[in-house]
XYZ file of C-alpha atoms in Angstrom:
567
model
C 0.000 0.000 0.000
C 1.165 3.492 -0.810
C 2.679 5.201 2.262
C 0.452 8.234 1.603
C -2.694 6.258 2.364
C -3.789 6.398 6.040
C -4.394 3.219 8.007
C -7.680 1.327 7.792
C -8.827 2.604 11.207
C -7.919 6.190 10.298
C -9.820 5.968 7.018
C -12.959 4.618 8.666
C -12.795 7.288 11.362
C -12.440 10.024 8.736
C -15.398 8.689 6.754
C -17.609 8.536 9.825
C -16.560 12.065 10.788
C -17.501 13.253 7.298
C -20.979 11.679 7.655
C -21.983 12.054 11.339
C -25.693 11.637 10.559
C -27.669 9.844 7.886
C -29.787 12.120 5.726
C -32.096 10.200 3.376
C -32.157 11.812 -0.065
C -32.906 11.066 -3.682
C -30.207 10.052 -6.124
C -30.291 13.381 -7.955
C -29.810 15.159 -4.633
C -26.825 12.898 -3.918
C -25.107 14.138 -7.075
C -26.033 17.754 -6.360
C -24.608 17.528 -2.840
C -21.447 15.798 -4.034
C -20.951 18.461 -6.716
C -21.239 21.170 -4.070
C -18.514 19.495 -2.003
C -16.229 18.036 -4.684
C -17.065 20.163 -7.725
C -13.639 20.258 -9.411
C -12.719 16.651 -8.665
C -13.123 14.002 -11.370
C -16.094 11.654 -11.016
C -15.710 9.705 -14.277
C -12.343 9.009 -15.883
C -12.035 7.534 -19.360
C -9.202 7.533 -21.850
C -10.899 10.309 -23.819
C -12.205 12.622 -21.141
C -12.489 13.448 -17.471
C -15.871 14.508 -16.106
C -15.866 16.419 -12.827
C -18.629 16.283 -10.248
C -19.817 19.742 -11.266
C -19.797 18.821 -14.950
C -21.680 15.587 -14.253
C -24.303 17.511 -12.274
C -24.810 20.104 -15.008
C -24.897 17.384 -17.677
C -27.463 15.401 -15.668
C -29.570 18.533 -15.202
C -29.717 19.170 -18.944
C -30.510 15.551 -19.732
C -33.100 15.381 -16.952
C -34.778 18.534 -18.193
C -34.756 16.989 -21.668
C -36.583 13.937 -20.330
C -39.143 16.213 -18.694
C -39.594 18.012 -22.013
C -40.240 14.610 -23.624
C -43.103 14.110 -21.202
C -41.503 11.976 -18.494
C -43.487 12.389 -15.303
C -42.685 11.321 -11.719
C -42.866 7.548 -11.447
C -42.489 6.869 -15.175
C -40.115 4.058 -16.121
C -37.095 4.980 -18.233
C -35.103 2.111 -19.715
C -31.336 2.379 -20.017
C -29.645 -0.041 -22.411
C -26.118 1.193 -21.925
C -22.635 -0.213 -21.378
C -20.126 1.589 -19.159
C -19.830 4.590 -21.473
C -19.121 8.006 -20.000
C -22.764 8.948 -20.673
C -24.127 6.292 -18.306
C -23.439 8.333 -15.163
C -25.162 11.602 -16.157
C -28.041 9.656 -17.724
C -28.575 7.632 -14.566
C -28.859 10.737 -12.405
C -30.866 12.551 -15.088
C -33.617 9.951 -14.816
C -33.809 10.638 -11.078
C -33.899 14.396 -11.686
C -36.894 13.960 -13.994
C -38.612 11.927 -11.288
C -38.381 8.761 -13.322
C -37.592 5.219 -12.254
C -34.417 3.961 -13.919
C -34.613 0.505 -15.494
C -31.059 -0.438 -16.522
C -31.205 -3.484 -18.794
C -28.598 -6.153 -19.427
C -27.218 -4.982 -22.784
C -26.195 -8.560 -23.677
C -29.826 -9.613 -23.964
C -30.731 -11.289 -27.222
C -33.908 -10.435 -29.086
C -36.396 -12.592 -27.176
C -34.922 -11.606 -23.824
C -35.009 -7.909 -24.662
C -38.573 -8.175 -25.942
C -39.739 -9.654 -22.658
C -38.166 -7.056 -20.350
C -39.270 -4.158 -22.546
C -42.854 -5.399 -22.492
C -42.867 -6.330 -18.812
C -41.215 -3.120 -17.557
C -43.604 -0.829 -19.442
C -40.982 1.855 -20.042
C -42.161 5.221 -21.317
C -38.705 6.086 -22.712
C -35.827 3.840 -23.756
C -32.295 5.241 -23.954
C -30.118 2.842 -25.885
C -26.798 2.293 -27.549
C -27.025 1.683 -31.286
C -24.811 -1.386 -31.049
C -22.497 -3.350 -28.802
C -20.315 -6.074 -30.250
C -22.488 -8.000 -32.690
C -25.721 -6.718 -31.153
C -27.726 -4.216 -33.233
C -30.405 -2.746 -30.965
C -32.432 -0.780 -33.560
C -32.563 -3.953 -35.663
C -33.817 -5.854 -32.629
C -36.479 -3.198 -32.091
C -37.496 -3.503 -35.740
C -38.369 -7.132 -35.067
C -39.764 -6.674 -31.556
C -41.939 -3.640 -32.314
C -42.081 -2.608 -35.984
C -42.538 1.157 -36.294
C -40.939 1.901 -32.906
C -39.279 5.062 -34.235
C -42.682 6.682 -34.806
C -44.027 6.150 -31.298
C -46.050 3.543 -29.399
C -46.647 0.215 -31.118
C -48.994 -2.678 -30.551
C -46.149 -4.685 -29.060
C -44.820 -1.849 -26.857
C -47.821 0.434 -26.221
C -46.195 2.255 -23.308
C -42.990 3.182 -25.136
C -43.376 6.784 -26.307
C -39.778 7.635 -27.219
C -36.470 5.951 -28.025
C -33.254 7.945 -27.579
C -30.097 6.589 -29.218
C -26.542 7.177 -28.057
C -25.368 7.326 -31.661
C -27.865 8.404 -34.286
C -25.919 7.312 -37.345
C -28.216 5.471 -39.700
C -31.294 6.700 -37.840
C -31.579 10.422 -38.592
C -35.211 10.619 -37.435
C -34.500 9.286 -33.935
C -33.543 11.598 -31.069
C -29.977 11.171 -29.813
C -28.558 11.645 -26.326
C -26.894 14.827 -27.583
C -30.265 15.959 -28.906
C -31.882 15.186 -25.561
C -29.269 17.348 -23.866
C -29.959 20.218 -26.288
C -33.677 19.865 -25.626
C -33.056 20.220 -21.905
C -30.822 23.250 -22.425
C -33.568 24.885 -24.504
C -36.285 24.072 -21.962
C -34.653 24.321 -18.514
C -36.986 23.456 -15.654
C -35.280 25.559 -12.985
C -36.082 22.834 -10.484
C -34.637 23.255 -6.976
C -36.340 20.382 -5.125
C -36.434 16.683 -6.065
C -39.636 15.390 -7.636
C -39.523 12.152 -5.647
C -38.951 11.116 -2.033
C -35.990 9.069 -0.733
C -38.275 6.109 0.007
C -39.729 6.085 -3.521
C -38.583 3.488 -6.031
C -35.476 4.769 -7.809
C -34.455 1.667 -9.734
C -35.954 -1.491 -11.140
C -33.106 -3.949 -11.633
C -33.844 -7.155 -13.489
C -32.570 -10.412 -12.101
C -33.184 -14.015 -13.084
C -35.726 -16.159 -11.295
C -36.973 -19.715 -11.099
C -40.166 -18.975 -13.018
C -38.402 -18.871 -16.379
C -38.611 -15.094 -16.811
C -36.564 -12.232 -15.302
C -37.987 -10.289 -12.381
C -37.667 -6.534 -11.838
C -36.410 -5.770 -8.321
C -37.764 -2.470 -6.990
C -35.293 -0.615 -4.752
C -35.528 2.882 -3.332
C -33.270 5.916 -3.733
C -32.290 5.678 -0.079
C -31.647 1.912 -0.100
C -28.875 1.895 -2.695
C -27.172 4.833 -1.004
C -27.141 3.049 2.352
C -25.577 0.004 0.705
C -23.003 2.180 -1.044
C -22.028 4.048 2.122
C -21.712 0.742 3.976
C -19.364 -0.484 1.247
C -17.184 2.580 1.575
C -17.045 2.142 5.348
C -16.405 -1.601 5.271
C -13.718 -1.293 2.601
C -12.257 1.718 4.464
C -12.221 4.208 1.597
C -9.589 6.888 1.656
C -10.452 10.376 0.456
C -10.703 10.367 -3.343
C -10.666 6.582 -3.940
C -10.489 5.677 -7.635
C -12.224 2.440 -8.632
C -11.523 0.573 -11.872
C -14.152 -1.851 -13.157
C -15.590 -3.345 -16.317
C -18.526 -4.997 -14.551
C -21.627 -3.340 -15.996
C -23.561 -0.664 -14.168
C -26.904 -2.316 -14.894
C -25.726 -4.698 -12.157
C -25.499 -3.799 -8.466
C -21.761 -4.562 -8.494
C -20.662 -1.751 -10.811
C -23.504 0.612 -9.923
C -23.408 0.471 -6.117
C -19.948 -0.868 -5.240
C -18.321 1.359 -7.851
C -20.209 4.515 -8.803
C -22.320 5.266 -5.727
C -19.792 4.097 -3.136
C -16.948 6.304 -4.326
C -19.143 9.404 -4.265
C -19.130 9.369 -0.453
C -15.411 10.232 -0.462
C -15.246 12.421 -3.552
C -13.611 9.635 -5.529
C -13.793 8.635 -9.154
C -14.719 5.638 -11.246
C -12.673 4.331 -14.162
C -15.363 2.436 -16.071
C -14.433 0.112 -18.941
C -16.879 -1.299 -21.473
C -15.181 -4.713 -21.579
C -12.561 -6.633 -19.655
C -9.062 -7.382 -20.811
C -6.019 -7.776 -18.563
C -3.916 -5.462 -20.746
C -6.574 -2.749 -20.566
C -6.909 -3.097 -16.802
C -3.168 -2.718 -16.312
C -2.973 0.251 -18.681
C -5.928 1.905 -16.941
C -4.376 1.500 -13.488
C -1.238 3.226 -14.687
C -3.003 5.949 -16.701
C -5.641 6.885 -14.125
C -3.892 5.983 -10.839
C -6.659 3.620 -9.801
C -6.487 2.507 -6.178
C -8.984 -0.363 -6.314
C -10.255 -2.931 -8.827
C -13.612 -4.700 -8.939
C -13.232 -8.265 -10.220
C -14.686 -11.736 -10.201
C -12.206 -14.586 -9.679
C -11.936 -15.438 -13.378
C -10.789 -11.883 -14.080
C -8.266 -11.995 -11.264
C -6.778 -15.221 -12.629
C -6.471 -13.636 -16.074
C -4.650 -10.636 -14.583
C -2.166 -12.897 -12.819
C -1.482 -14.784 -16.054
C -0.845 -11.674 -18.175
C 2.747 -10.525 -18.811
C 1.894 -6.812 -18.533
C 1.822 -7.183 -14.762
C 5.620 -7.116 -14.880
C 5.953 -4.005 -17.076
C 3.176 -1.710 -15.830
C 3.331 0.775 -12.962
C 0.816 -0.662 -10.481
C 1.978 1.363 -7.489
C -1.353 3.172 -7.088
C -3.539 0.071 -6.680
C -3.692 -1.576 -3.263
C -7.280 -2.871 -2.970
C -9.426 -5.461 -4.713
C -13.113 -6.265 -4.245
C -13.973 -9.747 -5.483
C -17.519 -10.948 -6.008
C -19.600 -13.708 -7.615
C -17.706 -16.700 -6.213
C -15.187 -17.514 -3.471
C -11.532 -17.549 -4.466
C -8.987 -20.109 -3.277
C -6.239 -19.163 -0.829
C -3.510 -19.461 -3.450
C -5.240 -16.807 -5.556
C -5.144 -14.193 -2.813
C -1.526 -14.988 -1.996
C -0.540 -14.450 -5.624
C -2.580 -11.245 -5.794
C -0.416 -9.815 -3.034
C 2.849 -11.236 -4.372
C 2.375 -10.416 -8.069
C 0.133 -7.331 -8.027
C 1.130 -5.717 -4.726
C -2.464 -5.679 -3.508
C -2.633 -5.754 0.283
C -6.359 -5.220 0.918
C -8.756 -7.873 -0.338
C -12.492 -7.876 0.227
C -15.016 -10.490 -0.839
C -18.761 -10.216 -0.578
C -22.147 -11.845 -0.889
C -25.628 -10.592 -1.545
C -28.577 -10.409 -3.886
C -30.219 -7.687 -5.917
C -33.317 -8.328 -3.800
C -31.378 -7.270 -0.704
C -29.887 -4.175 -2.306
C -26.653 -5.791 -3.521
C -23.801 -7.091 -1.392
C -24.927 -7.307 2.215
C -21.906 -9.086 3.647
C -18.204 -8.508 3.149
C -14.969 -9.686 4.593
C -12.893 -6.856 5.987
C -9.693 -5.758 4.239
C -7.822 -6.448 7.496
C -9.161 -10.032 7.721
C -6.748 -12.980 7.385
C -6.746 -14.884 4.083
C -8.693 -17.771 5.622
C -11.713 -15.507 6.064
C -11.782 -14.661 2.346
C -11.708 -18.315 1.331
C -13.935 -20.033 3.895
C -16.655 -17.388 4.352
C -18.476 -14.714 2.375
C -17.944 -12.127 5.077
C -20.003 -10.574 7.826
C -22.823 -8.060 7.583
C -21.391 -4.804 6.282
C -20.393 -2.065 8.674
C -22.896 0.706 8.039
C -22.588 3.110 10.968
C -25.194 5.853 10.730
C -26.705 4.183 7.638
C -27.304 0.890 9.432
C -29.645 -0.538 12.037
C -29.328 1.177 15.446
C -30.533 -1.988 17.186
C -27.858 -4.074 15.438
C -24.801 -1.970 16.296
C -24.914 -0.185 12.951
C -24.968 -3.338 10.809
C -26.509 -2.910 7.371
C -28.982 -5.764 7.892
C -29.664 -8.804 10.047
C -29.155 -12.378 8.861
C -30.685 -15.578 10.145
C -31.474 -19.062 8.904
C -34.782 -20.814 8.341
C -35.877 -24.360 7.669
C -36.063 -24.679 3.834
C -39.276 -26.714 4.063
C -41.259 -25.078 6.873
C -39.650 -21.588 6.804
C -39.412 -21.705 10.602
C -36.539 -19.734 12.132
C -33.564 -21.803 13.271
C -31.256 -21.254 16.195
C -28.004 -19.299 15.851
C -25.339 -21.351 14.093
C -27.778 -23.827 12.570
C -27.554 -24.502 8.850
C -30.593 -23.557 6.809
C -31.891 -21.144 4.190
C -30.296 -17.725 4.625
C -32.812 -14.973 5.310
C -32.254 -11.295 5.976
C -34.005 -8.043 6.734
C -32.930 -4.417 6.663
C -33.505 -0.934 5.253
C -31.878 -1.704 1.885
C -34.093 -4.636 0.933
C -36.422 -4.538 -2.042
C -40.012 -3.350 -1.965
C -40.913 -6.277 -4.205
C -40.797 -7.476 -7.790
C -42.362 -5.166 -10.351
C -45.826 -6.444 -11.328
C -45.180 -9.923 -9.884
C -47.175 -10.178 -6.638
C -46.971 -13.980 -6.316
C -43.179 -14.066 -6.686
C -42.917 -11.128 -4.273
C -44.926 -12.998 -1.657
C -42.712 -16.044 -2.080
C -39.430 -14.140 -1.675
C -40.446 -11.443 0.832
C -42.194 -12.783 3.918
C -42.960 -10.617 6.943
C -40.153 -8.254 6.001
C -37.559 -11.011 5.490
C -35.959 -11.911 2.163
C -35.657 -15.666 1.660
C -32.489 -16.062 -0.398
C -32.727 -19.629 -1.646
C -29.114 -20.110 -0.516
C -28.173 -22.564 2.204
C -25.666 -21.592 4.837
C -24.909 -20.872 8.461
C -23.687 -17.956 10.537
C -20.595 -18.681 12.602
C -19.974 -17.440 16.118
C -18.160 -14.323 14.826
C -21.069 -13.363 12.573
C -19.454 -14.499 9.318
C -21.620 -16.292 6.754
C -20.648 -19.660 5.303
C -22.481 -20.773 2.155
C -23.178 -24.500 1.884
C -25.473 -24.816 -1.144
C -28.594 -23.640 -2.928
C -32.238 -24.497 -2.486
C -32.934 -23.207 -5.964
C -31.649 -24.577 -9.247
C -30.118 -21.272 -10.270
C -26.407 -21.158 -10.781
C -24.057 -18.229 -11.167
C -21.575 -18.058 -14.043
C -19.080 -15.208 -14.201
C -21.103 -13.257 -11.655
C -24.444 -13.587 -13.503
C -27.356 -15.751 -12.444
C -28.527 -18.273 -15.033
C -32.010 -19.808 -15.181
C -31.678 -23.485 -16.139
C -35.221 -23.538 -17.507
C -34.382 -20.973 -20.177
C -31.361 -22.965 -21.358
C -33.277 -26.242 -21.218
C -36.198 -24.954 -23.282
C -33.877 -23.732 -26.015
C -31.854 -26.949 -26.264
C -35.048 -29.027 -26.200
C -35.959 -27.476 -29.551
C -32.988 -29.199 -31.225
C -33.884 -32.169 -33.423
C -33.150 -35.470 -31.728
C -33.220 -34.086 -28.171
C -35.644 -35.774 -25.787
C -34.762 -34.259 -22.405
C -32.393 -31.543 -21.136
C -31.110 -30.760 -17.651
C -28.919 -27.697 -17.183
C -26.802 -27.444 -14.047
C -23.895 -25.394 -12.784
C -20.604 -27.176 -12.168
C -17.597 -25.792 -10.260
C -15.182 -23.915 -12.493
C -11.865 -22.323 -11.517
C -12.401 -19.325 -13.802
C -16.146 -18.725 -13.748
C -17.075 -19.879 -10.250
C -19.685 -22.071 -11.871
C -20.004 -23.029 -15.544
C -23.103 -24.242 -17.309
C -23.337 -27.940 -18.129
C -26.253 -29.300 -20.159
C -27.071 -32.988 -19.828
C -28.883 -34.070 -23.004
C -30.961 -37.221 -23.449
C -31.298 -38.182 -27.160
C -34.516 -39.475 -28.643
C -34.503 -43.245 -29.280
C -32.216 -44.009 -32.222
C -31.095 -40.387 -32.578
C -27.668 -38.802 -32.181
C -27.208 -35.312 -30.784
C -24.625 -32.987 -32.340
C -23.226 -31.250 -29.248
C -21.425 -28.664 -31.376
C -24.741 -27.706 -32.977
C -26.302 -27.404 -29.519
C -23.584 -25.000 -28.415
C -23.851 -23.018 -31.657
C -27.587 -22.528 -31.123
C -27.004 -21.387 -27.545
C -24.400 -18.864 -28.680
C -26.842 -17.526 -31.255
C -29.863 -17.210 -28.978
C -28.533 -16.614 -25.482
C -26.481 -13.966 -23.734
C -22.871 -15.104 -23.402
C -23.014 -15.849 -19.685
C -25.953 -18.232 -20.226
C -24.226 -20.361 -22.876
C -23.242 -23.760 -21.394
C -19.553 -24.533 -21.352
C -20.210 -28.272 -21.498
C -22.792 -30.489 -23.217
C -22.877 -34.099 -22.023
C -25.008 -36.901 -23.437
C -26.743 -39.383 -21.155
C -29.233 -42.218 -21.646
C -32.623 -41.748 -20.008
C -32.152 -44.903 -17.939
C -28.906 -43.498 -16.523
C -30.456 -40.329 -15.094
C -30.329 -40.209 -11.275
C -33.875 -40.027 -9.966
C -35.859 -40.116 -6.734
C -38.211 -43.024 -6.036
C -40.975 -40.950 -7.581
C -38.973 -40.426 -10.780
C -37.864 -36.820 -10.280
C -34.394 -36.137 -11.670
C -31.916 -35.275 -8.933
C -29.987 -32.339 -10.306
C -27.499 -32.249 -7.457
C -26.390 -35.740 -8.503
C -26.035 -34.541 -12.084
C -23.703 -31.836 -10.757
C -21.628 -34.458 -8.946
C -21.532 -36.751 -11.981
C -20.600 -33.921 -14.346
C -17.803 -32.782 -12.048
C -16.393 -36.307 -11.912
C -16.678 -36.863 -15.664
C -15.149 -33.518 -16.584
C -12.282 -34.045 -14.139
C -11.354 -37.200 -16.044
C -11.150 -35.160 -19.254
């Protein structure tokens, strides 16, 4: 660690002194307040430009006024289909300024996936990139809702306007630059927020067991409490700079990166994609002090030769999410990258993001055997729980009855950052949110020091590269392949991805299944993180089943792990 950085205890004390009381506020007010305090400091750093807090505020005001001029009213949903471009930050706060509810979508969605979330979310405005990689969003819209550029369609009756980041090829469609001009021409002169801190500020889509994504409704105040707790737990120094390529439609980049650093006048160094060479170059160019990674990214960094030739003296912290990392990984991170403060975490979008974290001063064993303790939240936490961000317990997976301290069961939690519910899904809300407690679907226990230990999942979801995958969606697609009788998708342990998808395929009698064709179809129709890494063929008689004939997926996981280990 750089000798200019104060100790962990000194940093936490300084942060608590800076925020002696918790003042609930809207997201647009957060940016306004930060601009008043840190106006000339950079908030967003890219290779092409640096955007200060004051510039971001003024930019967000113009864009927000432009949204109001388009007819956005308080409570309207505004979709944001945007990678980590410099425009994401002002657009995100602009939606709050207009009183809208931000709905950041996964920009890797394929056509059918995008169609569903656009219809289900009922957005009034969609702000979108024109393309990302091989994805052409206007072309997708042409198929999803023909005539979208002219206004509401039969397929998307709520969608009044589409705003494109780049208008090339679509001269009749409003661009983000045009939206900004519209706001400059029609300033609202607004001095007070249009919404309250306890109003819904974001709807963040996450996967579920029902076969369709669910929109998690979280408040303006909730995400700020989580972000402040992250800064306190990770012991942010004044002006922390955070490098990440994890997308801001996800809680990881949005809360742990953007919102968290604003509490210390820091900056984000957002990247639109991950590559080890780019990460190293960005650390050197922008003097980043912390990286956000998942274990597969960390492994790739350790394997890249640029680690020996790049000035990494500024970076001393790493936040790792999605999956636990082995002890050897953290030892090499310190030896090869000079990183002395490691933090790992656990949480769910339904809870407001990461609710538990190991502490940067914890021994390596804590980072490998647990997923941390409830975040330190101070004034933003629960007074009755010594300032913890939330309270965890365990419940019997069958009866939902609370279990005694230390007993293994389904992890449940409650606190001020937890969701209000799933957008327009009352049955799923009632299943997940019971008497103020979120039922996670994860099995685990809480040790005597308050650290959580995960032991399994009650649900069939698995997480690959930090993203939840719904087996049903993968299974339904593969089942459409000629010659396929049955499909069972499971997650298997993977050193790089935490878990990787594995599809067990049962051929029809007398048929042969082309596994390469199965993978090709998945790559064509599914977002990258959903594509199985392995396709294994099994006879129907060889499927592990219960006495009643139900396929035991946990045994398929065991069998796949054994078979893949043999090569």
